[in-house]
Amino acid sequence: MSWLRRLSRDRSSKGEQDLPMPSRPYSKDTNNYDPQQIQSPPYKDTQYSSGFNSQDKLQSFRPSTAGDQGYNTTPRGGPVTSTDVNNRPITSTAVEPTPDPLSKAFNDAIRPYLDQIEDLKNKVEDTNYQLQQLEDERADMHAWIDKRGLRADVPPSIANAMNSDPTSAQTLNYQLDRKMTVLNHDLHRLQDSLSSHLPTATFASTLAQLIPSIEDLSALPGGPALAFELIIKLGGNLNSHGGDEGWNNDADASSRAEFYNRLDDCMLDIVRLRLAPASGEDPPWQVGRDIKRLDKTGAFLRTKLGLQTYFPRSLELMKRGESRGAQ
């Protein structure tokens, strides 16, 4: 019977190894062996359930916790700040905000005024274009006047506009000198066509037409020095008519004296302008040289034509200015 008992023990040990581990330990003491202790319910794997029992229903309807990302989009790092929102990339699925009714009403209210402003801008552009055309036409007209030598004969309104040019003094001086030459030539030709001489008053009144234009020239920048020379030349043109053929009668002498008196009035103002500290002549005016020139011409006219006065007040003012400059 010993071998039968040993065989039974070996089978029991082999069966225990095949069965799953019991829920609680048991003693391997063969003396206290309890068969029911070994026959515990077999181990059941509940990780993959085979049926939808009550435990699975409870798991399905269990409410989500705070960490469930399916229902709570708050990141684990903390609440979303304004910086995170600004730095968050914009995806193509971003929805445009709904138009603000107040902004739409405001835009509708100011739209007529915006249209008016746009119309005014267009009118301003058109006006500027027209003004530019008028400026170009005026420049062409001024160039035409200068080219024809009509600068001295234009109306005062046009002359004032032409005086704004930097070279207006040189242009007016050139045209006045040219006109003076033309008048002198016409007077000589008229005198040659007559059997008797023209009175000095005729020459004087014709040449005196240039005096107002010479006064205008003296008011321009750089004009006093040019006007000074034109006055002297105007008096010399009168002296070239008469005297040698016995025209120096009392009427001619009176007309010549009156003409020179008017020239002296114009020359006096020109001398004041040239002697003023703010004249700005470059180079400075050599007063002594012009004094000697006028004295020499005056002495010749006294001997040749009997003219006793030749710019007397202008010469006196020039001599005072020379003495002040020497001091």
PDB file of C-alpha atoms in Angstrom, residues 114-249:
ATOM      1  CA  LEU A 114     -17.312 110.392 -47.436  1.00  0.00           C
ATOM      2  CA  ASP A 115     -18.724 110.675 -50.944  1.00  0.00           C
ATOM      3  CA  GLN A 116     -18.823 114.458 -50.631  1.00  0.00           C
ATOM      4  CA  ILE A 117     -15.216 114.526 -49.440  1.00  0.00           C
ATOM      5  CA  GLU A 118     -14.169 112.421 -52.411  1.00  0.00           C
ATOM      6  CA  ASP A 119     -15.980 114.793 -54.786  1.00  0.00           C
ATOM      7  CA  LEU A 120     -14.224 117.784 -53.223  1.00  0.00           C
ATOM      8  CA  LYS A 121     -10.860 116.086 -53.628  1.00  0.00           C
ATOM      9  CA  ASN A 122     -11.561 115.559 -57.307  1.00  0.00           C
ATOM     10  CA  LYS A 123     -12.570 119.205 -57.707  1.00  0.00           C
ATOM     11  CA  VAL A 124      -9.381 120.366 -55.994  1.00  0.00           C
ATOM     12  CA  GLU A 125      -7.291 118.244 -58.342  1.00  0.00           C
ATOM     13  CA  ASP A 126      -9.123 119.677 -61.347  1.00  0.00           C
ATOM     14  CA  THR A 127      -8.634 123.222 -60.049  1.00  0.00           C
ATOM     15  CA  ASN A 128      -4.926 122.657 -59.509  1.00  0.00           C
ATOM     16  CA  TYR A 129      -4.629 121.366 -63.046  1.00  0.00           C
ATOM     17  CA  GLN A 130      -6.407 124.432 -64.412  1.00  0.00           C
ATOM     18  CA  LEU A 131      -4.200 126.739 -62.340  1.00  0.00           C
ATOM     19  CA  GLN A 132      -1.111 125.036 -63.716  1.00  0.00           C
ATOM     20  CA  GLN A 133      -2.401 125.577 -67.228  1.00  0.00           C
ATOM     21  CA  LEU A 134      -2.980 129.280 -66.490  1.00  0.00           C
ATOM     22  CA  GLU A 135       0.525 129.592 -65.039  1.00  0.00           C
ATOM     23  CA  ASP A 136       2.000 128.049 -68.175  1.00  0.00           C
ATOM     24  CA  GLU A 137      -0.025 130.374 -70.386  1.00  0.00           C
ATOM     25  CA  ARG A 138       1.068 133.399 -68.367  1.00  0.00           C
ATOM     26  CA  ALA A 139       4.713 132.350 -68.640  1.00  0.00           C
ATOM     27  CA  ASP A 140       4.323 131.982 -72.405  1.00  0.00           C
ATOM     28  CA  MET A 141       2.713 135.426 -72.610  1.00  0.00           C
ATOM     29  CA  HIS A 142       5.532 137.027 -70.606  1.00  0.00           C
ATOM     30  CA  ALA A 143       8.141 135.366 -72.820  1.00  0.00           C
ATOM     31  CA  TRP A 144       6.313 136.630 -75.912  1.00  0.00           C
ATOM     32  CA  ILE A 145       6.261 140.185 -74.493  1.00  0.00           C
ATOM     33  CA  ASP A 146       9.968 140.101 -73.704  1.00  0.00           C
ATOM     34  CA  LYS A 147      10.833 138.642 -77.106  1.00  0.00           C
ATOM     35  CA  ARG A 148       8.893 141.422 -78.896  1.00  0.00           C
ATOM     36  CA  GLY A 149      10.482 144.144 -76.774  1.00  0.00           C
ATOM     37  CA  LEU A 150       7.143 145.256 -75.312  1.00  0.00           C
ATOM     38  CA  ARG A 151       8.084 145.029 -71.645  1.00  0.00           C
ATOM     39  CA  ALA A 152       8.087 148.798 -71.156  1.00  0.00           C
ATOM     40  CA  ASP A 153       4.605 149.201 -72.665  1.00  0.00           C
ATOM     41  CA  VAL A 154       2.624 146.522 -70.807  1.00  0.00           C
ATOM     42  CA  PRO A 155      -0.212 147.493 -68.444  1.00  0.00           C
ATOM     43  CA  PRO A 156       0.682 147.857 -64.745  1.00  0.00           C
ATOM     44  CA  SER A 157      -1.150 144.646 -63.778  1.00  0.00           C
ATOM     45  CA  ILE A 158       0.976 142.587 -66.165  1.00  0.00           C
ATOM     46  CA  ALA A 159       4.114 144.529 -65.263  1.00  0.00           C
ATOM     47  CA  ASN A 160       3.640 143.744 -61.568  1.00  0.00           C
ATOM     48  CA  ALA A 161       3.443 140.038 -62.362  1.00  0.00           C
ATOM     49  CA  MET A 162       6.554 140.205 -64.544  1.00  0.00           C
ATOM     50  CA  ASN A 163       8.496 142.078 -61.883  1.00  0.00           C
ATOM     51  CA  SER A 164       8.517 138.978 -59.668  1.00  0.00           C
ATOM     52  CA  ASP A 165      11.062 137.329 -61.961  1.00  0.00           C
ATOM     53  CA  PRO A 166      14.683 137.540 -60.642  1.00  0.00           C
ATOM     54  CA  THR A 167      15.943 138.818 -64.004  1.00  0.00           C
ATOM     55  CA  SER A 168      13.180 141.391 -64.436  1.00  0.00           C
ATOM     56  CA  ALA A 169      15.539 144.359 -63.909  1.00  0.00           C
ATOM     57  CA  GLN A 170      17.999 143.253 -66.599  1.00  0.00           C
ATOM     58  CA  THR A 171      15.145 142.456 -69.010  1.00  0.00           C
ATOM     59  CA  LEU A 172      13.402 145.786 -68.502  1.00  0.00           C
ATOM     60  CA  ASN A 173      16.686 147.705 -68.787  1.00  0.00           C
ATOM     61  CA  TYR A 174      17.509 146.014 -72.077  1.00  0.00           C
ATOM     62  CA  GLN A 175      14.085 146.756 -73.546  1.00  0.00           C
ATOM     63  CA  LEU A 176      14.067 150.376 -72.341  1.00  0.00           C
ATOM     64  CA  ASP A 177      17.487 150.933 -73.861  1.00  0.00           C
ATOM     65  CA  ARG A 178      16.294 149.392 -77.103  1.00  0.00           C
ATOM     66  CA  LYS A 179      13.131 151.489 -77.142  1.00  0.00           C
ATOM     67  CA  MET A 180      15.149 154.634 -76.454  1.00  0.00           C
ATOM     68  CA  THR A 181      17.369 153.853 -79.423  1.00  0.00           C
ATOM     69  CA  VAL A 182      14.344 153.280 -81.667  1.00  0.00           C
ATOM     70  CA  LEU A 183      12.719 156.568 -80.598  1.00  0.00           C
ATOM     71  CA  ASN A 184      15.937 158.481 -81.156  1.00  0.00           C
ATOM     72  CA  HIS A 185      16.317 156.940 -84.614  1.00  0.00           C
ATOM     73  CA  ASP A 186      12.717 157.780 -85.535  1.00  0.00           C
ATOM     74  CA  LEU A 187      13.162 161.394 -84.395  1.00  0.00           C
ATOM     75  CA  HIS A 188      16.299 161.760 -86.484  1.00  0.00           C
ATOM     76  CA  ARG A 189      14.596 160.278 -89.519  1.00  0.00           C
ATOM     77  CA  LEU A 190      11.605 162.591 -89.046  1.00  0.00           C
ATOM     78  CA  GLN A 191      13.896 165.563 -88.732  1.00  0.00           C
ATOM     79  CA  ASP A 192      15.740 164.628 -91.907  1.00  0.00           C
ATOM     80  CA  SER A 193      12.478 164.371 -93.842  1.00  0.00           C
ATOM     81  CA  LEU A 194      11.421 167.924 -92.947  1.00  0.00           C
ATOM     82  CA  SER A 195      12.698 171.135 -94.434  1.00  0.00           C
ATOM     83  CA  SER A 196      12.529 172.885 -91.060  1.00  0.00           C
ATOM     84  CA  HIS A 197      13.739 171.664 -87.730  1.00  0.00           C
ATOM     85  CA  LEU A 198      11.466 170.148 -85.113  1.00  0.00           C
ATOM     86  CA  PRO A 199      11.089 172.113 -81.915  1.00  0.00           C
ATOM     87  CA  THR A 200      13.035 170.857 -78.893  1.00  0.00           C
ATOM     88  CA  ALA A 201       9.734 170.467 -77.053  1.00  0.00           C
ATOM     89  CA  THR A 202       8.773 167.718 -79.547  1.00  0.00           C
ATOM     90  CA  PHE A 203      11.925 165.780 -78.823  1.00  0.00           C
ATOM     91  CA  ALA A 204      11.611 166.329 -75.093  1.00  0.00           C
ATOM     92  CA  SER A 205       7.979 165.218 -74.879  1.00  0.00           C
ATOM     93  CA  THR A 206       8.713 162.084 -76.969  1.00  0.00           C
ATOM     94  CA  LEU A 207      11.701 161.023 -74.883  1.00  0.00           C
ATOM     95  CA  ALA A 208       9.924 161.841 -71.612  1.00  0.00           C
ATOM     96  CA  GLN A 209       7.572 158.927 -72.232  1.00  0.00           C
ATOM     97  CA  LEU A 210      10.336 156.631 -70.971  1.00  0.00           C
ATOM     98  CA  ILE A 211      10.746 158.334 -67.588  1.00  0.00           C
ATOM     99  CA  PRO A 212       7.919 156.445 -65.785  1.00  0.00           C
ATOM    100  CA  SER A 213       9.324 153.118 -66.974  1.00  0.00           C
ATOM    101  CA  ILE A 214      12.805 154.117 -65.767  1.00  0.00           C
ATOM    102  CA  GLU A 215      11.316 154.946 -62.357  1.00  0.00           C
ATOM    103  CA  ASP A 216       9.747 151.495 -62.269  1.00  0.00           C
ATOM    104  CA  LEU A 217      13.126 150.001 -63.126  1.00  0.00           C
ATOM    105  CA  SER A 218      14.777 151.771 -60.197  1.00  0.00           C
ATOM    106  CA  ALA A 219      12.332 150.078 -57.787  1.00  0.00           C
ATOM    107  CA  LEU A 220      13.403 146.568 -58.838  1.00  0.00           C
ATOM    108  CA  PRO A 221      16.257 144.655 -57.155  1.00  0.00           C
ATOM    109  CA  GLY A 222      19.455 145.709 -58.903  1.00  0.00           C
ATOM    110  CA  GLY A 223      17.569 148.367 -60.881  1.00  0.00           C
ATOM    111  CA  PRO A 224      18.923 151.689 -59.463  1.00  0.00           C
ATOM    112  CA  ALA A 225      22.339 151.329 -61.098  1.00  0.00           C
ATOM    113  CA  LEU A 226      20.720 150.480 -64.439  1.00  0.00           C
ATOM    114  CA  ALA A 227      18.245 153.352 -64.170  1.00  0.00           C
ATOM    115  CA  PHE A 228      21.115 155.768 -63.399  1.00  0.00           C
ATOM    116  CA  GLU A 229      22.738 155.012 -66.756  1.00  0.00           C
ATOM    117  CA  LEU A 230      19.431 155.245 -68.643  1.00  0.00           C
ATOM    118  CA  ILE A 231      18.740 158.751 -67.276  1.00  0.00           C
ATOM    119  CA  ILE A 232      22.128 159.973 -68.432  1.00  0.00           C
ATOM    120  CA  LYS A 233      21.610 158.398 -71.864  1.00  0.00           C
ATOM    121  CA  LEU A 234      18.128 159.930 -72.157  1.00  0.00           C
ATOM    122  CA  GLY A 235      19.546 163.403 -71.585  1.00  0.00           C
ATOM    123  CA  GLY A 236      22.291 162.762 -74.154  1.00  0.00           C
ATOM    124  CA  ASN A 237      19.691 161.784 -76.775  1.00  0.00           C
ATOM    125  CA  LEU A 238      18.033 165.191 -76.361  1.00  0.00           C
ATOM    126  CA  ASN A 239      21.393 166.946 -76.682  1.00  0.00           C
ATOM    127  CA  SER A 240      21.985 165.256 -80.038  1.00  0.00           C
ATOM    128  CA  HIS A 241      19.092 167.222 -81.537  1.00  0.00           C
ATOM    129  CA  GLY A 242      19.637 170.891 -82.258  1.00  0.00           C
ATOM    130  CA  GLY A 243      22.248 173.412 -81.322  1.00  0.00           C
ATOM    131  CA  ASP A 244      24.584 173.159 -84.281  1.00  0.00           C
ATOM    132  CA  GLU A 245      22.076 174.539 -86.795  1.00  0.00           C
ATOM    133  CA  GLY A 246      21.071 177.542 -84.692  1.00  0.00           C
ATOM    134  CA  TRP A 247      18.093 175.921 -82.987  1.00  0.00           C
ATOM    135  CA  ASN A 248      19.117 177.219 -79.613  1.00  0.00           C
ATOM    136  CA  ASN A 249      16.438 179.852 -79.334  1.00  0.00           C
TER     137      ASN A 249
END
